[in-house]
Coordinates of C-alpha atoms in Angstrom, one line a residue:
X28 CA 65.3 166.9 125.2
X29 CA 62.8 168.4 122.5
X30 CA 62.9 167.0 119.0
X31 CA 65.5 169.7 117.7
X32 CA 68.1 169.0 120.4
X33 CA 67.8 165.4 119.6
X34 CA 68.1 165.8 115.9
X35 CA 71.0 168.1 116.7
X36 CA 72.6 165.2 118.7
X37 CA 71.8 162.4 116.3
X38 CA 73.4 164.6 113.5
X39 CA 76.4 165.2 115.2
X40 CA 76.8 161.6 116.2
X41 CA 76.1 160.1 112.8
X42 CA 78.3 162.5 111.0
X43 CA 81.4 161.8 113.2
X44 CA 80.6 157.9 112.7
X45 CA 80.2 158.3 109.0
X46 CA 83.5 160.3 109.0
X47 CA 85.2 157.5 110.7
X48 CA 83.7 154.8 108.2
X49 CA 83.8 156.6 104.8
X50 CA 86.8 158.7 105.4
X51 CA 89.1 156.7 107.7
X52 CA 88.0 153.2 107.3
X53 CA 87.7 153.0 111.2
X54 CA 84.3 152.4 111.9
X55 CA 83.5 152.4 115.6
X56 CA 79.9 150.8 115.6
X57 CA 78.2 148.2 113.6
X58 CA 75.8 149.1 110.5
X59 CA 72.7 148.2 112.5
X60 CA 73.9 150.6 115.2
X61 CA 74.3 153.5 112.7
X62 CA 70.9 152.4 110.7
X63 CA 69.0 152.5 114.1
X64 CA 70.1 156.0 115.0
X65 CA 69.7 157.2 111.3
X66 CA 66.0 155.9 111.2
X67 CA 65.4 157.7 114.3
X68 CA 66.7 160.9 112.6
X69 CA 64.5 160.4 109.8
X70 CA 61.6 159.6 111.9
X71 CA 62.2 163.0 113.7
X72 CA 62.6 165.0 110.5
X73 CA 59.3 163.6 108.9
X74 CA 57.3 164.2 112.0
X75 CA 58.9 168.0 112.1
X76 CA 58.7 168.7 108.7
X77 CA 62.4 170.3 109.3
X78 CA 66.1 168.9 108.7
X79 CA 69.4 170.4 109.5
X80 CA 71.5 171.4 106.7
X81 CA 74.3 169.0 107.5
X82 CA 71.8 166.1 108.3
X83 CA 73.2 162.9 106.7
X84 CA 69.9 162.3 105.1
X85 CA 71.0 164.5 102.6
X86 CA 74.2 163.0 101.6
X87 CA 75.5 159.9 100.1
X88 CA 78.6 158.4 101.4
X89 CA 81.5 160.5 102.6
X90 CA 83.6 163.1 101.4
X91 CA 86.7 162.0 99.4
X92 CA 90.0 162.0 100.9
X93 CA 92.4 164.6 100.0
X94 CA 95.2 162.4 100.0
X95 CA 93.9 160.9 96.9
X96 CA 93.4 162.6 93.4
X97 CA 89.5 163.4 93.1
X98 CA 87.6 162.8 90.0
X99 CA 83.9 163.5 89.0
X100 CA 81.8 160.6 88.1
X101 CA 80.1 160.8 84.5
X102 CA 76.7 159.7 86.1
X103 CA 76.1 160.1 89.6
X104 CA 76.3 157.2 92.2
X105 CA 73.1 157.0 94.5
X106 CA 72.9 155.2 97.9
X107 CA 70.0 152.8 98.2
X108 CA 66.6 152.9 100.5
X109 CA 66.4 150.3 102.9
X110 CA 63.5 147.9 104.3
X111 CA 64.1 145.6 107.1
X112 CA 60.8 143.7 107.0
X113 CA 58.7 142.0 104.2
X114 CA 56.0 144.6 105.4
X115 CA 58.2 147.4 104.4
X116 CA 59.1 145.7 101.3
X117 CA 55.2 145.6 100.2
X118 CA 54.9 149.5 100.9
X119 CA 57.7 149.9 98.5
X120 CA 56.1 147.7 96.0
X121 CA 52.9 149.7 96.5
X122 CA 54.6 152.9 95.8
X123 CA 55.8 151.5 92.7
X124 CA 52.3 150.4 91.5
X125 CA 51.2 153.8 92.6
X126 CA 53.8 155.5 90.1
X127 CA 53.1 153.3 87.3
X128 CA 49.9 151.5 87.7
X129 CA 51.5 147.8 88.3
X130 CA 54.0 145.9 89.7
X131 CA 56.6 145.5 86.8
X132 CA 59.1 142.5 87.3
X133 CA 61.8 143.3 89.8
X134 CA 65.5 142.0 89.6
X135 CA 66.7 140.6 92.9
X136 CA 70.3 139.9 93.5
X137 CA 72.9 140.1 96.5
X138 CA 73.8 143.2 98.4
X139 CA 77.5 142.7 98.5
X140 CA 79.3 144.2 101.9
X141 CA 82.5 146.0 100.7
X142 CA 83.5 149.2 99.0
X143 CA 81.6 150.7 96.0
X144 CA 83.8 151.4 93.2
X145 CA 83.1 153.2 89.6
X146 CA 85.2 152.0 86.8
X147 CA 85.6 154.2 83.6
X148 CA 86.3 152.4 80.4
X149 CA 87.1 154.1 77.2
X150 CA 88.3 152.3 73.9
X151 CA 88.1 149.0 75.6
X152 CA 90.5 150.0 78.1
X153 CA 90.0 150.5 81.8
X154 CA 90.9 154.4 82.0
X155 CA 90.0 155.1 85.8
X156 CA 88.8 153.5 89.1
X157 CA 87.1 155.7 91.5
X158 CA 85.5 155.2 95.0
X159 CA 81.7 156.3 95.3
X160 CA 82.8 159.2 97.6
X161 CA 80.0 161.6 98.0
X162 CA 78.1 160.1 94.8
X163 CA 79.4 162.7 92.3
X164 CA 83.2 162.9 93.1
X165 CA 85.3 159.9 94.4
X166 CA 88.8 159.2 94.9
X167 CA 91.0 157.9 92.1
X168 CA 92.3 154.5 93.2
X169 CA 93.2 152.9 89.8
X170 CA 96.5 151.6 90.8
X171 CA 95.0 149.9 93.6
X172 CA 92.0 148.4 91.6
X173 CA 94.3 147.1 88.9
X174 CA 95.8 144.6 91.5
X175 CA 92.6 142.7 91.5
X176 CA 93.4 139.8 89.3
X177 CA 90.3 138.7 87.9
X178 CA 89.3 142.4 86.8
X179 CA 89.1 142.7 83.0
X180 CA 91.6 145.7 82.0
X181 CA 90.3 145.5 78.6
X182 CA 86.5 144.9 77.5
X183 CA 85.3 144.2 74.0
X184 CA 82.9 147.4 73.9
X185 CA 85.0 150.4 72.5
X186 CA 82.7 153.4 73.7
X187 CA 82.3 155.2 76.8
X188 CA 80.9 153.4 79.9
X189 CA 81.0 153.2 83.7
X190 CA 81.1 149.8 85.4
X191 CA 80.0 149.8 89.0
X192 CA 80.2 147.3 91.7
X193 CA 81.8 146.3 94.9
X194 CA 85.3 145.6 95.9
X195 CA 85.4 142.9 98.6
X196 CA 87.5 140.6 100.4
X197 CA 86.4 136.9 100.1
X198 CA 86.2 135.0 103.7
X199 CA 88.9 132.8 102.4
X200 CA 91.3 135.4 101.3
X201 CA 90.6 137.0 104.9
X202 CA 91.4 134.0 106.8
X203 CA 94.5 133.6 104.7
X204 CA 95.5 137.1 105.4
X205 CA 94.9 137.2 108.9
X206 CA 97.0 133.9 109.5
X207 CA 100.2 135.6 108.8
X208 CA 99.4 139.6 109.5
X209 CA 100.9 140.9 112.5
X210 CA 97.7 142.5 112.9
X211 CA 94.6 140.9 111.8
X212 CA 91.7 142.6 109.8
X213 CA 88.5 143.0 111.8
X214 CA 86.1 141.7 109.1
X215 CA 85.9 141.5 105.5
X216 CA 84.6 145.0 104.7
X217 CA 87.1 146.8 106.7
X218 CA 89.8 144.9 104.7
X219 CA 88.5 145.5 101.4
X220 CA 88.2 149.6 101.9
X221 CA 91.4 149.7 103.8
X222 CA 93.2 147.6 100.9
X223 CA 91.5 149.9 98.1
X224 CA 92.0 153.3 100.1
X225 CA 95.6 152.6 100.6
X226 CA 98.3 154.7 98.8
X227 CA 100.4 151.7 98.3
X228 CA 99.0 149.4 95.9
X229 CA 101.3 146.4 96.9
X230 CA 99.1 146.6 100.0
X231 CA 96.2 146.0 98.0
X232 CA 97.5 143.1 96.1
X233 CA 98.3 141.2 99.3
X234 CA 95.0 141.2 100.3
X235 CA 93.7 139.4 97.0
X236 CA 90.5 141.5 96.3
X237 CA 87.7 140.6 94.3
X238 CA 85.4 142.8 92.3
X239 CA 81.8 142.3 91.9
X240 CA 80.1 144.1 88.9
X241 CA 76.3 144.6 89.3
X242 CA 75.6 147.9 87.7
X243 CA 76.2 150.3 84.7
X244 CA 76.2 154.2 85.4
X245 CA 77.0 156.3 82.3
X246 CA 77.1 154.3 79.1
X247 CA 77.1 155.1 75.2
X248 CA 75.6 151.6 74.8
X249 CA 72.0 151.5 75.7
X250 CA 70.5 148.7 77.7
X251 CA 66.6 148.0 78.3
X252 CA 66.7 146.1 81.5
X253 CA 68.8 145.4 84.3
X254 CA 69.1 141.7 83.2
X255 CA 70.8 142.7 80.0
X256 CA 73.2 145.0 82.0
X257 CA 74.2 141.7 84.0
X258 CA 74.3 139.5 80.6
X259 CA 76.6 142.3 79.4
X260 CA 79.0 142.3 82.3
X261 CA 79.3 138.4 82.5
X262 CA 80.2 138.2 78.6
X263 CA 82.7 141.0 79.1
X264 CA 84.5 138.8 82.0
X265 CA 83.1 140.5 85.1
X266 CA 82.7 138.5 88.3
X267 CA 78.9 138.6 88.5
X268 CA 79.0 135.8 91.2
X269 CA 75.6 135.2 93.4
X270 CA 72.1 134.5 92.7
X271 CA 70.0 136.6 90.2
X272 CA 66.2 136.4 89.6
X273 CA 63.4 138.2 88.3
X274 CA 60.5 138.1 90.6
X275 CA 57.1 138.8 89.0
X276 CA 55.2 139.1 92.2
X277 CA 56.1 140.0 95.7
X278 CA 55.9 136.4 97.0
X279 CA 58.7 135.7 94.3
X280 CA 60.7 138.6 95.7
X281 CA 60.3 137.3 99.3
X282 CA 61.2 133.6 98.4
X283 CA 64.3 135.0 97.0
X284 CA 65.3 136.7 100.2
X285 CA 64.4 133.8 102.1
X286 CA 66.4 131.4 100.0
X287 CA 69.3 133.9 100.1
X288 CA 69.3 134.1 104.1
X289 CA 69.4 130.4 104.2
X290 CA 72.5 130.1 101.6
X291 CA 74.1 133.2 103.2
X292 CA 76.3 131.1 105.6
X293 CA 78.0 129.1 102.8
X294 CA 78.9 132.2 100.9
X295 CA 82.8 132.7 100.6
X296 CA 81.8 136.6 101.0
X297 CA 79.7 138.8 103.0
X298 CA 76.2 139.9 101.9
X299 CA 74.1 142.1 104.4
X300 CA 70.8 141.7 102.2
X301 CA 69.1 141.6 98.7
X302 CA 68.8 144.6 96.4
X303 CA 65.5 144.8 94.3
X304 CA 65.5 146.8 91.1
X305 CA 62.6 147.6 88.7
X306 CA 64.1 145.5 85.6
X307 CA 62.8 147.9 83.0
X308 CA 65.0 150.9 82.4
X309 CA 62.4 153.3 80.8
X310 CA 60.3 152.4 83.5
X311 CA 63.0 153.9 85.9
X312 CA 63.0 157.2 84.6
X313 CA 59.1 157.4 85.2
X314 CA 59.5 156.4 88.8
X315 CA 62.2 158.8 89.5
X316 CA 64.6 159.7 92.1
X317 CA 64.6 161.2 95.7
X318 CA 67.6 163.6 96.5
X319 CA 69.6 160.6 97.8
X320 CA 67.9 157.3 96.7
X321 CA 66.5 156.0 93.5
X322 CA 62.8 155.2 94.1
X323 CA 62.8 152.1 91.9
X324 CA 65.2 150.3 93.8
X325 CA 65.6 149.3 97.6
X326 CA 67.8 147.1 99.7
X327 CA 66.2 144.2 102.1
X328 CA 68.6 144.3 105.0
X329 CA 68.9 140.8 107.2
X330 CA 68.8 141.0 110.7
X331 CA 72.0 142.2 112.1
X332 CA 74.9 139.8 112.7
X333 CA 77.4 142.5 114.0
X334 CA 77.2 144.8 116.9
X335 CA 79.6 146.6 119.3
X336 CA 79.6 146.3 123.2
X337 CA 81.9 146.5 126.2
X338 CA 84.3 143.5 127.1
X339 CA 83.6 143.0 130.8
X340 CA 86.2 140.3 131.6
X341 CA 87.6 137.1 130.3
X342 CA 87.4 133.5 131.6
X343 CA 89.4 130.5 130.8
X344 CA 87.5 127.5 130.0
X345 CA 89.1 124.0 129.6
X346 CA 87.8 121.7 126.8
X347 CA 87.8 118.1 126.5
X348 CA 90.9 117.9 124.5
X349 CA 92.6 120.1 127.4
X350 CA 92.8 123.3 125.5
X351 CA 92.3 126.4 127.4
X352 CA 89.4 128.5 125.8
X353 CA 89.4 132.4 126.3
X354 CA 85.6 133.3 126.8
X355 CA 84.6 136.7 126.7
X356 CA 82.0 137.9 129.0
X357 CA 80.1 141.0 127.4
X358 CA 77.8 143.7 128.2
X359 CA 74.6 142.0 126.6
X360 CA 73.7 143.0 123.5
X361 CA 71.1 141.9 121.0
X362 CA 72.2 140.6 117.4
X363 CA 69.4 139.8 115.1
X364 CA 67.0 139.0 117.8
X365 CA 69.6 137.1 120.0
X366 CA 71.0 138.5 123.2
X367 CA 74.6 137.7 123.2
X368 CA 76.7 138.0 126.6
X369 CA 79.4 135.5 125.9
X370 CA 81.8 135.3 123.1
X371 CA 85.0 133.4 121.8
X372 CA 88.4 134.6 121.2
X373 CA 89.8 131.6 120.1
X374 CA 93.3 131.6 121.8
X375 CA 95.9 133.4 123.6
X376 CA 97.5 134.4 120.2
X377 CA 94.1 135.7 118.9
X378 CA 94.1 137.8 121.8
X379 CA 97.7 139.6 121.1
X380 CA 96.7 140.1 117.5
X381 CA 93.5 141.8 117.8
X382 CA 95.0 143.7 120.8
X383 CA 91.7 143.4 123.0
X384 CA 91.8 144.6 126.7
X385 CA 89.2 144.4 129.2
X386 CA 87.1 147.4 129.3
X387 CA 87.3 148.0 125.5
X388 CA 84.2 148.4 123.0
X389 CA 84.6 145.5 120.8
X390 CA 83.0 144.1 117.5
X391 CA 80.9 141.1 118.1
X392 CA 79.9 139.0 115.0
X393 CA 77.3 136.3 115.2
X394 CA 76.2 134.4 112.2
X395 CA 73.3 131.8 112.3
X396 CA 74.0 129.3 115.0
X397 CA 78.0 130.0 115.0
X398 CA 79.2 131.1 118.4
X399 CA 79.5 134.7 118.5
X400 CA 83.2 135.8 118.0
X401 CA 85.2 139.0 118.8
X402 CA 86.6 140.4 115.8
X403 CA 88.3 143.3 116.6
X404 CA 88.5 146.4 118.8
X405 CA 85.7 149.4 118.0
X406 CA 87.0 152.0 120.6
X407 CA 89.9 151.8 123.1
X408 CA 88.6 152.6 126.5
X409 CA 90.8 154.5 128.9
X410 CA 91.7 152.5 131.9
X411 CA 91.2 149.3 130.0
X412 CA 93.4 146.5 131.3
X413 CA 95.5 143.6 129.4
X414 CA 94.0 139.9 129.4
X415 CA 96.4 138.1 131.4
X416 CA 97.9 134.5 130.0
X417 CA 97.3 132.0 132.5
X418 CA 100.1 129.8 133.9
X419 CA 98.1 127.0 135.6
X420 CA 95.2 125.7 134.6
X421 CA 92.1 127.6 136.3
X422 CA 90.3 124.4 137.5
X423 CA 92.8 122.0 138.6
X424 CA 95.8 124.0 139.1
X425 CA 98.0 122.1 136.6
X426 CA 100.8 123.7 134.9
X427 CA 99.9 125.2 131.6
X428 CA 101.9 123.8 128.4
X429 CA 102.1 126.5 125.4
X430 CA 102.1 125.1 121.8
X431 CA 101.8 127.7 119.2
X432 CA 99.0 130.0 120.0
X433 CA 97.2 127.5 122.4
X434 CA 97.4 126.7 126.1
X435 CA 96.8 123.4 127.3
X436 CA 96.3 122.2 130.9
X437 CA 98.6 119.3 131.8
X438 CA 96.9 117.8 134.6
X439 CA 95.4 114.0 134.3
X440 CA 92.4 114.4 136.7
X441 CA 90.9 117.9 135.4
X442 CA 87.4 117.6 135.7
X443 CA 86.0 119.8 133.0
X444 CA 88.1 117.8 130.3
X445 CA 86.6 114.5 131.6
X446 CA 83.0 115.6 131.8
X447 CA 83.0 117.1 128.3
X448 CA 84.7 114.3 126.6
X449 CA 82.3 111.7 128.3
X450 CA 79.1 114.0 127.3
X451 CA 80.8 114.4 123.7
X452 CA 81.2 110.6 123.4
X453 CA 77.7 109.8 124.4
X454 CA 76.0 112.6 122.2
X455 CA 73.5 112.2 119.7
X456 CA 75.7 112.3 116.6
X457 CA 78.5 109.8 118.2
X458 CA 77.6 107.1 120.3
X459 CA 73.9 108.2 120.9
X460 CA 73.5 107.0 124.5
X461 CA 69.9 108.1 125.2
X462 CA 69.4 109.5 128.8
X463 CA 73.2 110.4 129.3
X464 CA 74.1 114.1 129.4
X465 CA 76.6 116.4 130.8
X466 CA 74.8 116.4 134.2
X467 CA 74.9 112.7 134.4
X468 CA 78.8 112.7 133.4
X469 CA 79.5 115.1 136.0
X470 CA 77.6 113.2 138.7
X471 CA 79.3 109.9 137.8
X472 CA 82.8 111.8 137.6
X473 CA 82.1 113.2 141.3
X474 CA 80.3 110.2 143.0
X475 CA 81.8 107.2 141.0
X476 CA 85.1 108.1 139.7
X477 CA 84.0 107.6 136.1
X478 CA 87.0 108.9 133.9
X479 CA 86.8 107.6 130.4
X480 CA 84.5 106.1 127.8
X481 CA 85.8 102.8 128.7
X482 CA 84.1 103.1 132.2
X483 CA 80.9 104.4 130.5
X484 CA 80.6 101.5 128.3
X485 CA 81.1 99.0 131.2
X486 CA 78.8 100.6 133.9
X487 CA 76.7 98.3 136.0
X488 CA 73.9 98.3 138.2
X489 CA 76.0 98.2 141.0
X490 CA 77.8 101.5 140.1
X491 CA 74.6 103.1 139.4
X492 CA 72.5 102.1 142.6
X493 CA 71.9 104.6 144.9
X494 CA 72.7 107.6 143.0
X495 CA 70.5 110.7 143.3
X496 CA 67.8 110.6 140.9
X497 CA 68.3 106.9 139.7
X498 CA 65.8 104.2 140.4
X499 CA 65.4 101.0 139.0
X500 CA 63.7 102.1 135.8
X501 CA 66.3 104.9 135.1
X502 CA 69.2 102.4 135.7
X503 CA 67.5 99.8 133.3
X504 CA 67.1 102.5 130.7
X505 CA 70.5 104.0 130.6
X506 CA 72.2 100.5 130.7
X507 CA 69.9 99.3 127.7
X508 CA 71.0 102.6 125.7
X509 CA 74.5 101.9 126.5
X510 CA 74.2 98.2 125.1
X511 CA 72.1 99.4 122.2
X512 CA 74.8 102.1 121.4
X513 CA 77.6 99.5 121.1
X514 CA 75.9 98.3 117.7
X515 CA 77.2 101.7 115.6
X516 CA 79.3 102.7 112.5
X517 CA 82.6 103.5 112.4
X518 CA 82.2 107.3 111.4
X519 CA 80.1 107.8 114.8
X520 CA 82.5 105.8 116.5
X521 CA 85.6 108.2 115.2
X522 CA 83.5 111.2 115.8
X523 CA 82.9 110.1 119.3
X524 CA 86.7 109.7 119.9
X525 CA 86.8 113.4 120.2
X526 CA 89.9 113.9 117.7
X527 CA 90.7 117.8 117.8
X528 CA 89.1 119.3 114.7
X529 CA 87.2 116.2 113.4
X530 CA 83.5 116.8 113.2
X531 CA 80.6 114.4 112.2
X532 CA 80.9 115.5 108.4
X533 CA 85.0 114.9 108.4
X534 CA 84.5 111.5 110.2
X535 CA 82.0 110.4 107.5
X536 CA 84.7 111.7 104.7
X537 CA 87.2 109.5 106.6
X538 CA 85.5 106.2 106.5
X539 CA 84.4 106.5 103.1
X540 CA 88.0 107.0 102.0
X541 CA 89.6 104.2 104.3
X542 CA 86.7 102.2 105.2
X543 CA 88.2 100.1 108.1
X544 CA 89.8 101.2 111.6
X545 CA 92.7 99.1 110.6
X546 CA 93.3 101.3 107.5
X547 CA 92.7 104.4 109.2
X548 CA 95.3 103.4 112.0
X549 CA 98.0 102.9 109.2
X550 CA 97.2 106.0 107.1
X551 CA 99.9 108.3 106.4
X552 CA 99.9 112.3 106.9
X553 CA 99.7 112.4 103.0
X554 CA 97.0 109.8 102.6
X555 CA 94.9 111.7 105.2
X556 CA 95.4 115.1 103.4
X557 CA 93.8 113.4 100.4
X558 CA 90.3 113.2 102.1
X559 CA 88.3 116.0 100.7
X560 CA 87.9 118.9 103.4
X561 CA 91.0 117.7 105.4
X562 CA 94.2 119.7 105.3
X563 CA 97.4 119.4 106.7
X564 CA 96.9 120.4 110.3
X565 CA 93.7 118.0 110.5
X566 CA 95.8 115.4 108.9
X567 CA 98.4 115.5 111.5
X568 CA 95.6 115.6 114.3
X569 CA 94.3 112.4 112.9
X570 CA 97.7 110.7 112.3
X571 CA 99.0 111.5 116.1
X572 CA 95.8 110.3 117.5
X573 CA 96.2 106.9 116.1
X574 CA 99.8 106.9 117.0
X575 CA 99.7 107.6 120.4
X576 CA 99.9 104.5 122.9
X577 CA 97.0 105.7 125.4
X578 CA 94.7 106.4 122.6
X579 CA 95.1 102.8 121.0
X580 CA 94.8 101.2 124.3
X581 CA 91.5 103.3 124.9
X582 CA 90.3 101.9 121.5
X583 CA 91.2 98.4 122.1
X584 CA 89.3 98.3 125.7
X585 CA 86.4 99.9 123.9
X586 CA 86.0 97.1 121.3
X587 CA 86.4 94.7 124.1
X588 CA 83.6 96.3 125.9
X589 CA 81.5 94.9 123.0
X590 CA 81.3 97.8 120.5
X591 CA 80.8 96.6 116.9
X592 CA 80.7 98.3 113.7
X593 CA 77.6 97.8 111.4
X594 CA 78.3 98.5 107.9
X595 CA 76.3 101.9 106.6
X596 CA 73.6 101.3 104.2
X597 CA 75.1 101.4 100.7
X598 CA 73.0 103.0 98.3
X599 CA 72.9 102.2 94.6
X600 CA 71.7 104.4 91.5
X601 CA 73.1 106.4 88.7
X602 CA 75.5 108.1 90.6
X603 CA 77.0 105.0 92.0
X604 CA 80.9 105.2 92.6
X605 CA 80.7 108.9 91.3
X606 CA 82.0 112.1 93.0
X607 CA 79.8 115.1 92.3
X608 CA 80.4 118.9 93.2
X609 CA 77.6 121.3 93.1
X610 CA 78.1 124.9 92.2
X611 CA 75.8 128.0 91.6
X612 CA 72.3 128.4 92.0
X613 CA 69.8 125.5 90.7
X614 CA 66.4 126.6 89.1
X615 CA 64.4 124.1 90.8
X616 CA 66.3 122.2 93.6
X617 CA 68.1 123.7 96.6
X618 CA 71.4 122.4 97.1
X619 CA 70.8 120.3 99.9
X620 CA 67.9 118.9 98.1
X621 CA 70.1 117.9 94.7
X622 CA 72.6 116.7 97.3
X623 CA 70.2 114.2 98.9
X624 CA 69.3 113.0 95.6
X625 CA 72.8 112.2 94.7
X626 CA 73.5 110.3 97.9
X627 CA 70.3 108.6 97.7
X628 CA 71.7 107.4 94.3
X629 CA 74.9 106.2 95.3
X630 CA 76.9 109.4 94.7
X631 CA 79.2 111.1 97.0
X632 CA 79.0 115.1 97.1
X633 CA 82.2 117.0 97.3
X634 CA 82.8 120.3 98.3
X635 CA 85.8 121.3 96.0
X636 CA 86.7 120.5 92.4
X637 CA 89.8 118.1 92.1
X638 CA 90.8 115.4 89.4
X639 CA 89.1 113.0 91.6
X640 CA 85.6 114.4 90.8
X641 CA 83.5 113.0 88.1
X642 CA 80.8 115.5 87.6
X643 CA 80.1 119.1 88.2
X644 CA 76.5 120.0 88.6
X645 CA 76.4 123.7 87.5
X646 CA 73.6 126.2 87.9
X647 CA 73.4 130.0 87.4
X648 CA 76.6 132.0 88.7
X649 CA 78.6 129.1 88.9
X650 CA 81.7 131.0 89.5
X651 CA 85.5 129.6 90.0
X652 CA 84.4 125.8 90.5
X653 CA 82.8 125.8 87.1
X654 CA 85.9 127.4 85.6
X655 CA 88.3 124.8 87.4
X656 CA 86.2 122.0 86.3
X657 CA 86.5 123.1 82.4
X658 CA 89.9 123.5 82.8
X659 CA 90.4 119.7 84.5
X660 CA 88.2 118.3 81.6
X661 CA 85.4 117.1 84.1
X662 CA 81.9 116.6 82.9
X663 CA 79.6 119.2 83.3
X664 CA 75.9 119.1 83.8
X665 CA 73.1 121.5 84.1
X666 CA 69.6 120.8 86.0
X667 CA 67.8 119.5 83.2
X668 CA 70.6 116.8 82.2
X669 CA 70.6 116.0 86.2
X670 CA 66.9 115.1 86.0
X671 CA 67.4 113.2 83.0
X672 CA 70.3 111.1 84.7
X673 CA 67.6 110.5 87.6
X674 CA 64.8 109.6 85.0
X675 CA 62.5 112.7 86.5

C-alpha cells in the first residue's frame, strides 16, 4: 500500500471514529487508539507535503448536531496540540524560545476529560451555553447546562464575556448513577457528553454534572495573564478545582506533570494530562496559531489507561469469601506500557447491566495498580454469545447461592476458598508469616488437610515433616515465623480475618474507634457506620461477621493458639487527639508527607469533613471540603500555620 492509499484509509477511519465520538457520543475506540492513527496520518502528511481536503488534521472537534439549535462563538475555540513525552515537551518549549527569544513563564493545569463548553454572559447573566462543535459553531445546550448546580447563572462583571471550560461527571456521581441505572454509563467522559447533548434537561440533571472553568474566550474585560483569568473565574464563583502552578523552567513544568500523575488516582474526576500555556497574553499574539492549534499552548498526555480489545471468554474464580468472580479473558492489549490479558467484570449483575457478550469488542480501563476493568461494549460483534450464569461452583460442584448481584459457592470443602483465605491470613499486611505463600497453602491443603487459620497457627514439626521441599531448616524457619506472628496488633488481626470489603486502612480506622476486640464484637451497625470511610454495607459486613457463631469460634481458637495483641505505638505531639483533613495542593509538602507529619505528632488523618473533624489543612484549590468546613465552623489552617504548629 502506497502512502496516498494509506492516508485515504486513515482519513476514512478517523473521520468515522470522530463522527461517532463527537456527533453520536458513541465512541468505538479509546482516545489512545485514535491518537495513534492520527499521529501516523500527521507523519505521512509531513513526509509527503500533501493532505486530503477532508483530513481530520484540518478540523477542530465535530460538526454540530442538527437536532440542536446552532450558534457561532464570538471567538474561535481551538483544539490543543499534544506531546506524549518530556522530550516532545522540550521541543515545544524550544519553539517558544525561537519565537520570542526566551522561555516565558508557563501556566500548568489539569487537562479535564469531559465535554468542552462555551458560556456567554451579558449584563452579568448567563445568556447562552454551547458545545465547542467545529470550533466556530456549536450546539446550543443552555437548558442542559443550567442544571449544573454550582454553575453561576449570574456574575458581577456586566460586559460581554465567554467563559470556557469542561462539563464533567465526577466519579462519585458516576458511581451513584450507575448503582440505580438500568444501563450503566461506560465512563465519566461519555456520561458527561451524553447528558449535555440530550434533548431532555431532566436527564442531564440526574447525572449531577460539574463545570470546570479554565479559560476566557471573547471578553470586553482585558486580562494580562492566564493567572489573572483564573483569579477572575474563581472570584466569580466558577469551579476551578485542580492544581494550578506557574513554571519558570522546563524542570518546573516536568515536576508539575509528575506530581499530577501521582495525584491522579485520588481525584474525583478524570484527567488525561496537563495543559501548559504561555502565561503572558500579549506574547501569545506574537507566537500565534496554526490552522487548528494555538502555538502557545500544548497538552502533555499521560500514558493511556483505556483501550479497546476483544472479549474472548469468561471464567469464574472462587474467592476466599466463597464469592464467584467473573474474570474476562481478553485479546492481549497494551495499556500504558502494560500488557493486559485479563480483567474483572465484578459480578453477574454487572455483566447484565453492561450487556457484555463473548466476542464483543469492549472498553478496558486500567488505572495505576488497579485491576483492569471492562467498562462497556465498544462494538457489538456479529455472532457474539451471552455469558452464562453458573448454577454450580466451577471448582467443587456445590450449588451456587445468589445474593443480590453476587453468586456464592455453598460448599464447605472448596479448595480455592480455603487456599486463598490461608494465603491472605499469612500475608505481610495481615499476620506477616514469613515464608508462607499461596503455594505452601495449596501444598498443606492437598497433603495435610489444612483448612483454616487455626490449623496454620498450630502447625507442628510432625505436620511438616516429609513434605516435598521442607527440610529441617525450612521447617524450623516456618514454625519460628508462625510463633513470631502471634505477637501482632489488633488491626492486623482484623484484616487477616478476611472480612468482606475490609482493607488494612479500614481495619486501622476500626481499631482507632473501638480499641478492643470485645468493643468491636458488641458494636452496632450504626456505631460501625460512624467510622470514617465505612458505609452501611461495610458496617453490615463487620456486624454480621462478629455475630456469626462459626466466626466467633474461629477467633476464640486463634486466641487460644497464643495470639496476643500488642499496643500500637501511641505517638504524641501538637496534633494529639485531633482529627485532621487535608484538601487542596500545598506549596511545599505532598499530601502523604503532610499526613505523616500529622500522624507522627499524634493526629489522625480523615478523608472527609464532618463534625468530628478538628482542623482542615487547606492548600490551593481546596474545593468542596473547604466550603463544608467553613459551614461547620471547623478551624482552617494553611501550610504556614501548619509549619508554625510543628515548630518548623
